[in-house]
mmCIF file of C-alpha atoms in Angstrom:
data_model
loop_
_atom_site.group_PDB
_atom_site.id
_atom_site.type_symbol
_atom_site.label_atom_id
_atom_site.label_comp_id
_atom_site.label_asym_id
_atom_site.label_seq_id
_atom_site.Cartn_x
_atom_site.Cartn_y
_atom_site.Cartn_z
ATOM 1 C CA UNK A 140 0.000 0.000 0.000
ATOM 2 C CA UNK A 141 1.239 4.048 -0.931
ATOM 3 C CA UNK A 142 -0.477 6.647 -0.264
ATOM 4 C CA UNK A 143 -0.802 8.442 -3.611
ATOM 5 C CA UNK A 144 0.611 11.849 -4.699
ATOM 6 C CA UNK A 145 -1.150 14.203 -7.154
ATOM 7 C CA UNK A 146 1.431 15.203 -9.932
ATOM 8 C CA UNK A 147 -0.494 18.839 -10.980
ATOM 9 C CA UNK A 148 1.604 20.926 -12.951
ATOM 10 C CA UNK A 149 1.230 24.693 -13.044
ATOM 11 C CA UNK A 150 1.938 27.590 -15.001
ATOM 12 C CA UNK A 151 2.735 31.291 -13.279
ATOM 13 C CA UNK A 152 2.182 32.533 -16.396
ATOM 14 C CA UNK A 153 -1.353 31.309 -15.980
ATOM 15 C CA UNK A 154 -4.958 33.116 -13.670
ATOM 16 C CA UNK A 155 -5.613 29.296 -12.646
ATOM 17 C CA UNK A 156 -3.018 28.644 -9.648
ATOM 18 C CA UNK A 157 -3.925 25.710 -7.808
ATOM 19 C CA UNK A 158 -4.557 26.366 -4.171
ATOM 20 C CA UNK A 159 -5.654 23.431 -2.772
ATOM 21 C CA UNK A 160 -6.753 19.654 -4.215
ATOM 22 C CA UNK A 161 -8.013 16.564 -3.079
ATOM 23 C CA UNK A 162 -7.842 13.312 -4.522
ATOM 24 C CA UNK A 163 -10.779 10.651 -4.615
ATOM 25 C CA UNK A 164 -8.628 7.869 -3.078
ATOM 26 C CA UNK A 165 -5.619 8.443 -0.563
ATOM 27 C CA UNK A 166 -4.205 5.015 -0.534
ATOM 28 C CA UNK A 167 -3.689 2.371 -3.547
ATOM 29 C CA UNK A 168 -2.718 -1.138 -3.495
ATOM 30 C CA UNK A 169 0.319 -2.332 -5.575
ATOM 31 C CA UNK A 170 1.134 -5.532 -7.604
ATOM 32 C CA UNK A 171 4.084 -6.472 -9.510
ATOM 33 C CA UNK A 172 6.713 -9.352 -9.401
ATOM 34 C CA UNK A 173 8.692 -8.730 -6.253
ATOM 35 C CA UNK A 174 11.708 -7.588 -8.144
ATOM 36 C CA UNK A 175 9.577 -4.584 -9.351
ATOM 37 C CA UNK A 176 8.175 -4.034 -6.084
ATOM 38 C CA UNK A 177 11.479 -3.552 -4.039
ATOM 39 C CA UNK A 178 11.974 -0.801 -6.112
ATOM 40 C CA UNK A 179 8.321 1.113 -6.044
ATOM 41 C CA UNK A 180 9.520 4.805 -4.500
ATOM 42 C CA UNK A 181 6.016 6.382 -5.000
ATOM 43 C CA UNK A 182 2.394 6.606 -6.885
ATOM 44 C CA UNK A 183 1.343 9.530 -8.017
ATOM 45 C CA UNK A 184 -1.411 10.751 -10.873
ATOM 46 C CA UNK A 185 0.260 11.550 -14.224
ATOM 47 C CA UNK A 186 0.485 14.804 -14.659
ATOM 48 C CA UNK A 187 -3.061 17.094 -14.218
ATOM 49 C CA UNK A 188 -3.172 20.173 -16.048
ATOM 50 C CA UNK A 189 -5.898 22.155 -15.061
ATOM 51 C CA UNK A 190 -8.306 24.434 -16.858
ATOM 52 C CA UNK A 191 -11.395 26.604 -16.445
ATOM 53 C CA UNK A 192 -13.631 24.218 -17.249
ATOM 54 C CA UNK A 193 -13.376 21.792 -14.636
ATOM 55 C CA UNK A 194 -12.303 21.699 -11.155
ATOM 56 C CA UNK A 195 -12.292 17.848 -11.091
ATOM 57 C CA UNK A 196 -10.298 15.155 -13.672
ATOM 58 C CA UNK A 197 -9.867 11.574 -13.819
ATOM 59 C CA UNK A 198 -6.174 10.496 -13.590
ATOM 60 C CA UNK A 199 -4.434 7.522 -14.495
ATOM 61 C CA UNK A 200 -2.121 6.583 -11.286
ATOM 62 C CA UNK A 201 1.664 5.807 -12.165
ATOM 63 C CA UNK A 202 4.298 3.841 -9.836
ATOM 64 C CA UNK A 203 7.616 5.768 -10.064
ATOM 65 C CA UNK A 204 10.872 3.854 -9.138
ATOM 66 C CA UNK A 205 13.580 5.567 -6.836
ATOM 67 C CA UNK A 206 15.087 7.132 -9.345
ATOM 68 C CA UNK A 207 12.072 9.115 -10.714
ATOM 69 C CA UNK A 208 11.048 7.272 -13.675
ATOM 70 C CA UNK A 209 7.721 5.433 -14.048
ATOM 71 C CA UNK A 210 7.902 1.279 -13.514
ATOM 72 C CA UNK A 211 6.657 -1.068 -16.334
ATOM 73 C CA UNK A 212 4.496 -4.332 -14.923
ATOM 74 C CA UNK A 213 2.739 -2.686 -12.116
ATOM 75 C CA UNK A 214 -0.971 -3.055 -11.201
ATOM 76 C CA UNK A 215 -2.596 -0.130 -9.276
ATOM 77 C CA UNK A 216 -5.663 -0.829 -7.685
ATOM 78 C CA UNK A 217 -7.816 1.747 -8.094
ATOM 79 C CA UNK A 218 -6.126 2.206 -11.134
ATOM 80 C CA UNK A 219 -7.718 5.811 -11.364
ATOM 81 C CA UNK A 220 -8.586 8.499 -8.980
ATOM 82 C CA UNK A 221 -10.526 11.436 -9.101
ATOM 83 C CA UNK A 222 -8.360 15.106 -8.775
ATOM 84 C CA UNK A 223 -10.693 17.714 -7.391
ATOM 85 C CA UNK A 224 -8.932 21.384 -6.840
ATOM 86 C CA UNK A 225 -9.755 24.553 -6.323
ATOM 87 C CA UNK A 226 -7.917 28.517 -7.383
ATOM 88 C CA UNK A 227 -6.619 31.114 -6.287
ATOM 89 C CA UNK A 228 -8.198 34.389 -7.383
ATOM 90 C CA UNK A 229 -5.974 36.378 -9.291
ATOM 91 C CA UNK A 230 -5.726 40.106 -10.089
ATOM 92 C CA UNK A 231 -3.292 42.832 -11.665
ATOM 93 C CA UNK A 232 -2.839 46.061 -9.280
ATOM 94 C CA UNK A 233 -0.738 49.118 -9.223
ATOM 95 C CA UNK A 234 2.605 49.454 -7.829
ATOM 96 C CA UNK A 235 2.751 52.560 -5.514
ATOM 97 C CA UNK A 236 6.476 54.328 -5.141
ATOM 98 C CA UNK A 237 7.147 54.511 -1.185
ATOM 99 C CA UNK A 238 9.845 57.816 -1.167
ATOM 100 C CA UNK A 239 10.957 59.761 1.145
ATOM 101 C CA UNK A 240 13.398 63.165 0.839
ATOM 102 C CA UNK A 241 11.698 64.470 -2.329
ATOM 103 C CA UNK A 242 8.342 65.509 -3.813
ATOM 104 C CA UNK A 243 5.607 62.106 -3.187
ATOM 105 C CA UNK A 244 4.588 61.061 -6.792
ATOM 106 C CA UNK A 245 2.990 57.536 -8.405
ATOM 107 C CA UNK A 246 4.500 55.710 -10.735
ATOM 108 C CA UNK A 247 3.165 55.461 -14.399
ATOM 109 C CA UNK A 248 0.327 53.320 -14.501
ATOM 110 C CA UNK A 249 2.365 50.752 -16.723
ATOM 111 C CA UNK A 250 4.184 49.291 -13.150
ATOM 112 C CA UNK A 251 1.398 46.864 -12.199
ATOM 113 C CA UNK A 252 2.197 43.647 -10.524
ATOM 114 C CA UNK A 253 -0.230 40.323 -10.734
ATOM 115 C CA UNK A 254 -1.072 38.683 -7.375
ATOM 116 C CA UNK A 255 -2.730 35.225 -6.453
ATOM 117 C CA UNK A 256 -4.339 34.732 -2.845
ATOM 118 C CA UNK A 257 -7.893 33.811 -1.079
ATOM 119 C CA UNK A 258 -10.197 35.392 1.592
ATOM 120 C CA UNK A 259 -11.362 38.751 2.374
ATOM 121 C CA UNK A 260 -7.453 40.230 3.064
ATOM 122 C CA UNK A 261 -6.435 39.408 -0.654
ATOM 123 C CA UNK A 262 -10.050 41.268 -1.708
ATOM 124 C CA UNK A 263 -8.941 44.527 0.004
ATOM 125 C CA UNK A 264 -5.620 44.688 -1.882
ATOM 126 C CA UNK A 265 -5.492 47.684 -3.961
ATOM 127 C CA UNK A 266 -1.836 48.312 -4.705
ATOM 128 C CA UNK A 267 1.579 46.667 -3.729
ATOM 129 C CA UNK A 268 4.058 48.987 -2.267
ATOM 130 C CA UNK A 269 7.558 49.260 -2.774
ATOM 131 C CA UNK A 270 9.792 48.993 0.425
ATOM 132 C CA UNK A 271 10.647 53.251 0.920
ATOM 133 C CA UNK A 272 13.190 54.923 -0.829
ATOM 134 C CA UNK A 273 15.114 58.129 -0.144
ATOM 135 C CA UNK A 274 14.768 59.975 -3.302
ATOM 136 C CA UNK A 275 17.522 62.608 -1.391
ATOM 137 C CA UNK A 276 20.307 60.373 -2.636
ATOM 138 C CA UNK A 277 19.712 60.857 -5.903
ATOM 139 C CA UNK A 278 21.176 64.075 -7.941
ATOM 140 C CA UNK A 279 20.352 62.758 -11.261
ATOM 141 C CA UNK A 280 18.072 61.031 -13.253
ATOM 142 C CA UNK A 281 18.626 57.063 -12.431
ATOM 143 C CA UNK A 282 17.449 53.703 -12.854
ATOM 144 C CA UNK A 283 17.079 52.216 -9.455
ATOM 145 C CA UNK A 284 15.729 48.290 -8.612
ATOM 146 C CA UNK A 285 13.416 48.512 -5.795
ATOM 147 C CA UNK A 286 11.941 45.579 -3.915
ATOM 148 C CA UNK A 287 7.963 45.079 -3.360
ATOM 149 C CA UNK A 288 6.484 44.761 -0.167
ATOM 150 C CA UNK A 289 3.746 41.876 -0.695
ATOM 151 C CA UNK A 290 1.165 41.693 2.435
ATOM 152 C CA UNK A 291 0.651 38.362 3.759
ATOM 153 C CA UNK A 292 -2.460 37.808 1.892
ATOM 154 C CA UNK A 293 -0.538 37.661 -1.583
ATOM 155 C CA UNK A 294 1.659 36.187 -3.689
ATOM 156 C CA UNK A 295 3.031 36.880 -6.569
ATOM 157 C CA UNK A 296 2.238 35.118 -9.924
ATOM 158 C CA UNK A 297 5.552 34.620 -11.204
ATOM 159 C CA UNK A 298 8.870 35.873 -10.317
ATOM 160 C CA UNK A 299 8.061 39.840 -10.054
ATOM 161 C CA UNK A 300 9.385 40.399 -6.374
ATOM 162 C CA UNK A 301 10.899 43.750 -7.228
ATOM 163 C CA UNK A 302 10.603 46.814 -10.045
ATOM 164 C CA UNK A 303 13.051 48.844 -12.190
ATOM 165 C CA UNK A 304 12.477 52.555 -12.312
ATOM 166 C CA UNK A 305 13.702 55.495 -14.167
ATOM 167 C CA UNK A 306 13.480 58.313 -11.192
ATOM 168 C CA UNK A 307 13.872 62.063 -13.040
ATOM 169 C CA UNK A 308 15.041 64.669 -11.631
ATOM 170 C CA UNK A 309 11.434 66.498 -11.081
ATOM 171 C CA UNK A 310 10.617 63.235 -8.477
ATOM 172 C CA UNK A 311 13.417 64.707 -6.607
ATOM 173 C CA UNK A 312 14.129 68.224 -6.985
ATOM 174 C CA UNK A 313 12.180 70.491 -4.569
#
């Protein structure tokens, strides 16, 4: 007997981010010539991509062997499970400039940032802040990376933890 592993492959790239999923059976029972079964590491569902359309799929269940690939002569029993999940909500918002030592200003509305989370915290997000910068050190125009200060509540889709600005001289010149 293994307990069975969902195998559900996701795209940051995409608004349907897994947050949670449950699978119709937790356990399976295993049969193979013994040879085969010394060397059963784990069962898992092939590979569930989901999509809009359904929260729930059928999937096949695979034994891997211990070193990752799939095993030829093995009977799962069930041989299929049911993969229910459920999203994240997703949504674009502004990034808001946190400055200090200079003239307060927003940043043009093409630095927006997309975001995955649940509840009524993630609903109230409005904008992601950067972490505070001191515009003071600054006597030209430059290109600066700043970090973004996510809230608990979200995540971000992808790999956008921080934003590259051009600051002018007018964001800093009393």
């Amino acid at each position: 007997t293994f307990n069975i592993e969902a195998d559900i492959a996701q795209s940051h790239d995409s608004d349907l981010i897994v947050s949670s999923h449950k699978l119709s059976h937790s356990e399976v029972s295993v049969s193979a010539p013994k040879s085969i079964l010394n060397e059963i590491a784990s069962v898992k569902t092939e590979s569930i991509v989901p999509n809009s359309k359904e929260a729930k799929q059928t999937a096949k269940l695979v034994a891997y062997g211990k070193d990752g690939t799939p095993l030829e002569g093995v009977v799962c029993t069930p041989n299929k499970v049911e993969v229910s999940y459920t999203f994240y909500d997703v949504k674009t918002v502004p990034v808001v400039l946190k400055t200090t030592g200079g003239k307060t200003h927003s940043l043009p509305s093409k630095y927006t940032v997309k975001i995955y989370g649940e509840g009524e915290a993630f609903d109230k997000i409005k904008q992601i802040e950067t972490e505070e910068i001191n515009l003071a050190q600054f006597e030209v125009s430059s290109k600066v990376r700043i970090r973004l200060k996510f809230p608990d509540s979200a995540v971000p889709a992808g790999d956008t933890t921080e934003v590259e600005i051009e600051l002018k001289e007018k964001y800093y010149n009393e």
